[in-house]
mmCIF file of C-alpha atoms in Angstrom:
data_model
loop_
_atom_site.group_PDB
_atom_site.id
_atom_site.type_symbol
_atom_site.label_atom_id
_atom_site.label_comp_id
_atom_site.label_asym_id
_atom_site.label_seq_id
_atom_site.Cartn_x
_atom_site.Cartn_y
_atom_site.Cartn_z
ATOM 1 C CA MET A 1 0.023 0.041 0.018
ATOM 2 C CA ASP A 2 1.327 3.502 -0.863
ATOM 3 C CA ALA A 3 2.414 5.645 1.893
ATOM 4 C CA PRO A 4 -0.152 8.651 2.348
ATOM 5 C CA LEU A 5 0.973 12.084 0.756
ATOM 6 C CA CYS A 6 3.155 14.148 2.865
ATOM 7 C CA THR A 7 2.495 17.776 3.774
ATOM 8 C CA PRO A 8 5.388 20.347 3.348
ATOM 9 C CA GLY A 9 5.799 20.578 7.003
ATOM 10 C CA GLU A 10 6.486 16.847 7.221
ATOM 11 C CA ILE A 11 9.016 17.089 4.519
ATOM 12 C CA LEU A 12 10.841 19.945 6.332
ATOM 13 C CA THR A 13 10.482 18.297 9.688
ATOM 14 C CA PHE A 14 12.080 15.031 8.034
ATOM 15 C CA TRP A 15 14.859 16.899 6.215
ATOM 16 C CA PHE A 16 15.930 19.371 8.882
ATOM 17 C CA GLU A 17 15.119 17.875 12.196
ATOM 18 C CA GLU A 18 15.219 14.013 11.709
ATOM 19 C CA LEU A 19 18.388 14.049 9.477
ATOM 20 C CA GLN A 20 21.647 15.286 10.444
ATOM 21 C CA PRO A 21 23.220 17.543 7.960
ATOM 22 C CA GLU A 22 25.858 14.953 7.078
ATOM 23 C CA HIS A 23 23.165 12.831 5.922
ATOM 24 C CA TRP A 24 21.942 15.163 3.312
ATOM 25 C CA PHE A 25 24.732 14.113 0.968
ATOM 26 C CA LYS A 26 26.129 10.791 2.375
ATOM 27 C CA SER A 27 23.110 8.522 3.019
ATOM 28 C CA PRO A 28 23.617 6.362 6.038
ATOM 29 C CA PRO A 29 22.426 2.710 5.821
ATOM 30 C CA GLY A 30 18.712 2.398 5.480
ATOM 31 C CA LEU A 31 18.062 6.094 4.649
ATOM 32 C CA ASP A 32 17.331 5.352 0.944
ATOM 33 C CA GLU A 33 14.760 2.759 1.935
ATOM 34 C CA GLN A 34 13.188 4.985 4.407
ATOM 35 C CA CYS A 35 12.899 7.871 1.849
ATOM 36 C CA GLN A 36 11.584 5.398 -0.603
ATOM 37 C CA ARG A 37 8.814 4.097 1.777
ATOM 38 C CA ARG A 38 7.873 7.348 3.288
ATOM 39 C CA PHE A 39 8.176 9.847 0.259
ATOM 40 C CA MET A 40 7.813 8.177 -3.046
ATOM 41 C CA SER A 41 4.054 8.712 -3.146
ATOM 42 C CA THR A 42 4.622 12.518 -2.382
ATOM 43 C CA HIS A 43 7.271 12.692 -4.956
ATOM 44 C CA LEU A 44 5.248 10.920 -7.641
ATOM 45 C CA ALA A 45 2.131 13.216 -6.903
ATOM 46 C CA LEU A 46 4.338 16.421 -7.161
ATOM 47 C CA ALA A 47 5.884 15.290 -10.211
ATOM 48 C CA ARG A 48 2.666 15.207 -11.872
ATOM 49 C CA GLY A 49 1.798 18.611 -10.628
ATOM 50 C CA ILE A 50 2.456 21.157 -7.974
ATOM 51 C CA PRO A 51 -0.721 21.693 -6.007
ATOM 52 C CA PRO A 52 -1.020 25.497 -4.898
ATOM 53 C CA LEU A 53 -0.447 24.552 -1.235
ATOM 54 C CA TRP A 54 3.166 23.808 -2.073
ATOM 55 C CA ARG A 55 3.738 27.426 -3.320
ATOM 56 C CA GLU A 56 1.713 29.356 -0.584
ATOM 57 C CA THR A 57 4.731 29.932 1.639
ATOM 58 C CA PRO A 58 8.464 30.160 1.524
ATOM 59 C CA ASP A 59 8.789 27.050 3.532
ATOM 60 C CA ASN A 60 6.299 25.197 1.333
ATOM 61 C CA ARG A 61 8.314 26.160 -1.769
ATOM 62 C CA LEU A 62 11.453 24.906 -0.154
ATOM 63 C CA ALA A 63 9.754 21.453 0.826
ATOM 64 C CA ALA A 64 8.668 21.164 -2.928
ATOM 65 C CA ILE A 65 12.119 21.694 -4.169
ATOM 66 C CA ILE A 66 13.467 19.157 -1.722
ATOM 67 C CA VAL A 67 10.828 16.671 -2.740
ATOM 68 C CA LEU A 68 11.817 17.087 -6.493
ATOM 69 C CA ASP A 69 15.546 17.639 -6.259
ATOM 70 C CA GLN A 70 16.823 16.076 -3.066
ATOM 71 C CA LEU A 71 14.543 12.956 -2.193
ATOM 72 C CA PRO A 72 14.817 11.502 -5.704
ATOM 73 C CA ARG A 73 18.552 11.083 -5.103
ATOM 74 C CA ASN A 74 17.699 8.813 -2.197
ATOM 75 C CA ILE A 75 14.580 7.220 -3.488
ATOM 76 C CA TYR A 76 15.901 6.157 -6.806
ATOM 77 C CA ARG A 77 19.840 6.118 -6.053
ATOM 78 C CA ALA A 78 21.644 4.513 -8.950
ATOM 79 C CA SER A 79 18.895 4.793 -11.314
ATOM 80 C CA PRO A 80 17.902 7.308 -14.080
ATOM 81 C CA LEU A 81 14.995 8.232 -12.047
ATOM 82 C CA ALA A 82 17.255 9.900 -9.477
ATOM 83 C CA PHE A 83 17.487 12.879 -11.983
ATOM 84 C CA ALA A 84 14.024 12.591 -13.575
ATOM 85 C CA THR A 85 12.519 15.628 -11.755
ATOM 86 C CA ASP A 86 15.573 17.907 -11.870
ATOM 87 C CA SER A 87 13.939 20.197 -14.439
ATOM 88 C CA LEU A 88 10.763 20.305 -12.338
ATOM 89 C CA ALA A 89 12.959 21.168 -9.206
ATOM 90 C CA LEU A 90 14.681 23.853 -11.170
ATOM 91 C CA ARG A 91 11.445 25.304 -12.306
ATOM 92 C CA GLU A 92 10.219 25.536 -8.815
ATOM 93 C CA ALA A 93 13.557 26.991 -7.625
ATOM 94 C CA LYS A 94 13.302 29.847 -10.141
ATOM 95 C CA LEU A 95 9.660 30.544 -9.134
ATOM 96 C CA ALA A 96 10.669 30.481 -5.560
ATOM 97 C CA ILE A 97 13.698 32.722 -5.984
ATOM 98 C CA ALA A 98 11.542 35.173 -8.143
ATOM 99 C CA ALA A 99 9.125 35.409 -5.262
ATOM 100 C CA GLY A 100 11.699 36.072 -2.673
ATOM 101 C CA ALA A 101 11.119 32.722 -0.854
ATOM 102 C CA ASP A 102 14.802 32.044 -0.534
ATOM 103 C CA LEU A 103 15.536 35.495 1.201
ATOM 104 C CA ALA A 104 12.590 34.711 3.559
ATOM 105 C CA THR A 105 14.201 31.469 4.619
ATOM 106 C CA PRO A 106 16.962 31.181 7.290
ATOM 107 C CA ALA A 107 20.395 31.141 5.567
ATOM 108 C CA GLU A 108 21.286 27.690 6.716
ATOM 109 C CA ARG A 109 18.254 26.271 4.642
ATOM 110 C CA ARG A 110 18.831 28.562 1.483
ATOM 111 C CA CYS A 111 21.181 26.072 -0.174
ATOM 112 C CA PHE A 112 18.336 23.980 -1.140
ATOM 113 C CA PHE A 113 16.766 26.492 -3.352
ATOM 114 C CA TYR A 114 20.084 26.770 -5.115
ATOM 115 C CA MET A 115 20.927 23.138 -5.479
ATOM 116 C CA PRO A 116 18.683 22.671 -8.613
ATOM 117 C CA PHE A 117 20.752 25.059 -10.327
ATOM 118 C CA GLU A 118 23.816 23.050 -9.237
ATOM 119 C CA HIS A 119 22.382 19.894 -10.671
ATOM 120 C CA ALA A 120 21.439 21.116 -14.042
ATOM 121 C CA GLU A 121 23.628 20.036 -17.039
ATOM 122 C CA ASN A 122 23.442 23.455 -18.534
ATOM 123 C CA LEU A 123 26.066 26.120 -18.244
ATOM 124 C CA ALA A 124 23.890 29.048 -17.874
ATOM 125 C CA GLU A 125 22.244 27.213 -14.845
ATOM 126 C CA GLN A 126 25.757 26.566 -13.568
ATOM 127 C CA VAL A 127 26.586 30.144 -13.810
ATOM 128 C CA GLN A 128 23.432 31.119 -11.803
ATOM 129 C CA SER A 129 24.419 28.450 -9.198
ATOM 130 C CA VAL A 130 27.965 29.962 -8.573
ATOM 131 C CA LYS A 131 26.183 33.420 -8.478
ATOM 132 C CA LEU A 132 23.644 32.267 -5.884
ATOM 133 C CA PHE A 133 26.131 30.374 -3.675
ATOM 134 C CA THR A 134 28.547 33.241 -3.831
ATOM 135 C CA GLU A 135 25.885 35.653 -2.483
ATOM 136 C CA LEU A 136 25.001 32.934 0.215
ATOM 137 C CA ALA A 137 28.461 33.435 1.510
ATOM 138 C CA ASP A 138 29.090 29.662 2.451
ATOM 139 C CA ALA A 139 32.788 28.466 1.421
ATOM 140 C CA HIS A 140 31.725 25.085 1.543
ATOM 141 C CA TYR A 141 28.682 25.265 -0.723
ATOM 142 C CA LEU A 142 30.314 27.671 -2.894
ATOM 143 C CA ASP A 143 33.475 25.176 -3.557
ATOM 144 C CA PHE A 144 30.873 22.395 -4.633
ATOM 145 C CA ALA A 145 28.853 25.003 -6.962
ATOM 146 C CA ILE A 146 32.296 25.859 -8.729
ATOM 147 C CA ARG A 147 33.285 22.299 -9.077
ATOM 148 C CA HIS A 148 29.887 21.291 -10.513
ATOM 149 C CA HIS A 149 30.161 24.449 -12.754
ATOM 150 C CA GLU A 150 33.742 23.275 -14.032
ATOM 151 C CA VAL A 151 32.497 19.938 -14.816
ATOM 152 C CA ILE A 152 29.744 21.227 -17.059
ATOM 153 C CA ARG A 153 32.004 23.812 -18.671
ATOM 154 C CA LEU A 154 34.383 21.130 -19.529
ATOM 155 C CA PHE A 155 31.919 18.264 -20.667
ATOM 156 C CA GLY A 156 28.558 19.813 -21.007
ATOM 157 C CA ARG A 157 27.192 17.293 -18.835
ATOM 158 C CA PHE A 158 27.996 15.191 -15.688
ATOM 159 C CA PRO A 159 30.079 12.263 -16.548
ATOM 160 C CA HIS A 160 29.312 10.362 -13.383
ATOM 161 C CA ARG A 161 25.720 10.100 -14.725
ATOM 162 C CA ASN A 162 26.496 8.622 -18.007
ATOM 163 C CA GLU A 163 26.472 4.773 -17.174
ATOM 164 C CA MET A 164 23.532 5.241 -15.055
ATOM 165 C CA ILE A 165 21.391 6.904 -17.659
ATOM 166 C CA GLY A 166 22.713 5.038 -20.584
ATOM 167 C CA ARG A 167 25.121 7.617 -21.937
ATOM 168 C CA THR A 168 28.465 6.546 -23.499
ATOM 169 C CA SER A 169 31.386 8.348 -22.021
ATOM 170 C CA THR A 170 33.873 10.038 -24.202
ATOM 171 C CA ALA A 171 37.517 9.319 -23.727
ATOM 172 C CA ALA A 172 38.044 12.800 -21.911
ATOM 173 C CA GLU A 173 35.232 11.811 -19.568
ATOM 174 C CA GLU A 174 36.612 8.410 -18.926
ATOM 175 C CA ALA A 175 39.918 10.149 -18.098
ATOM 176 C CA TYR A 176 38.160 12.492 -15.684
ATOM 177 C CA LEU A 177 36.222 9.805 -14.133
ATOM 178 C CA SER A 178 39.301 7.843 -13.492
ATOM 179 C CA GLN A 179 40.633 10.614 -11.113
ATOM 180 C CA PRO A 180 40.239 10.174 -7.336
ATOM 181 C CA GLY A 181 37.340 12.204 -6.199
ATOM 182 C CA ALA A 182 35.747 12.448 -9.595
ATOM 183 C CA GLY A 183 32.049 12.752 -9.762
ATOM 184 C CA PHE A 184 29.617 13.888 -6.983
#
C-alpha cells in the first residue's frame, strides 16, 4: 500500500530535524529505503503537478524543491529516475527565488533553493548556481558549486551520470572519471 502524501511541514521536519546535515549528501544505511517508503508517493504526486499549497509560503516552496530535487537522489539512487524531476525542481527554484522565498528562509536552509541550479546540465544554470552560492557566502557550498560548474564547462554534462542513464562516455570523460574524487 502506498504511503499517504506528506505535507510540506512533514518534509521539512524530516529533512531538517530528523536527518543530520551530514546525511543530506552521504546516505547512511537504511536512509534510501526510508525515503522510498515514506516519500515516493509524495514525489510522484508532485512530479505530476504542484498543488497550490506547495507554493503558498517560502517553507512550502522549499519543501517542494526538496521533494523534487533531493529526495529522488535517495529514493531512486543509482537509477536514471534519481534525476528525472531535476527540471521540475529547477522550475520551482526559479519561481521561488523570483518570489523572494529564498531570502525569507533562514540562511542555513537556503542552499536547497540553489541546488537545482547546481544539478543542471546547463552552463547558464551553473553560472547562476555559482552566483547564488557566492551570495550565500558559505565557502563549503560555494566550493561544490564551482566544482559542478567546472565539470559542465568542460563536458556539458556530468560524466558520473553517464553509465546510470545509458550515455556513452567520451575518452575525456573516462579520463576524468578515473581521477580520485571525480563525480559527486
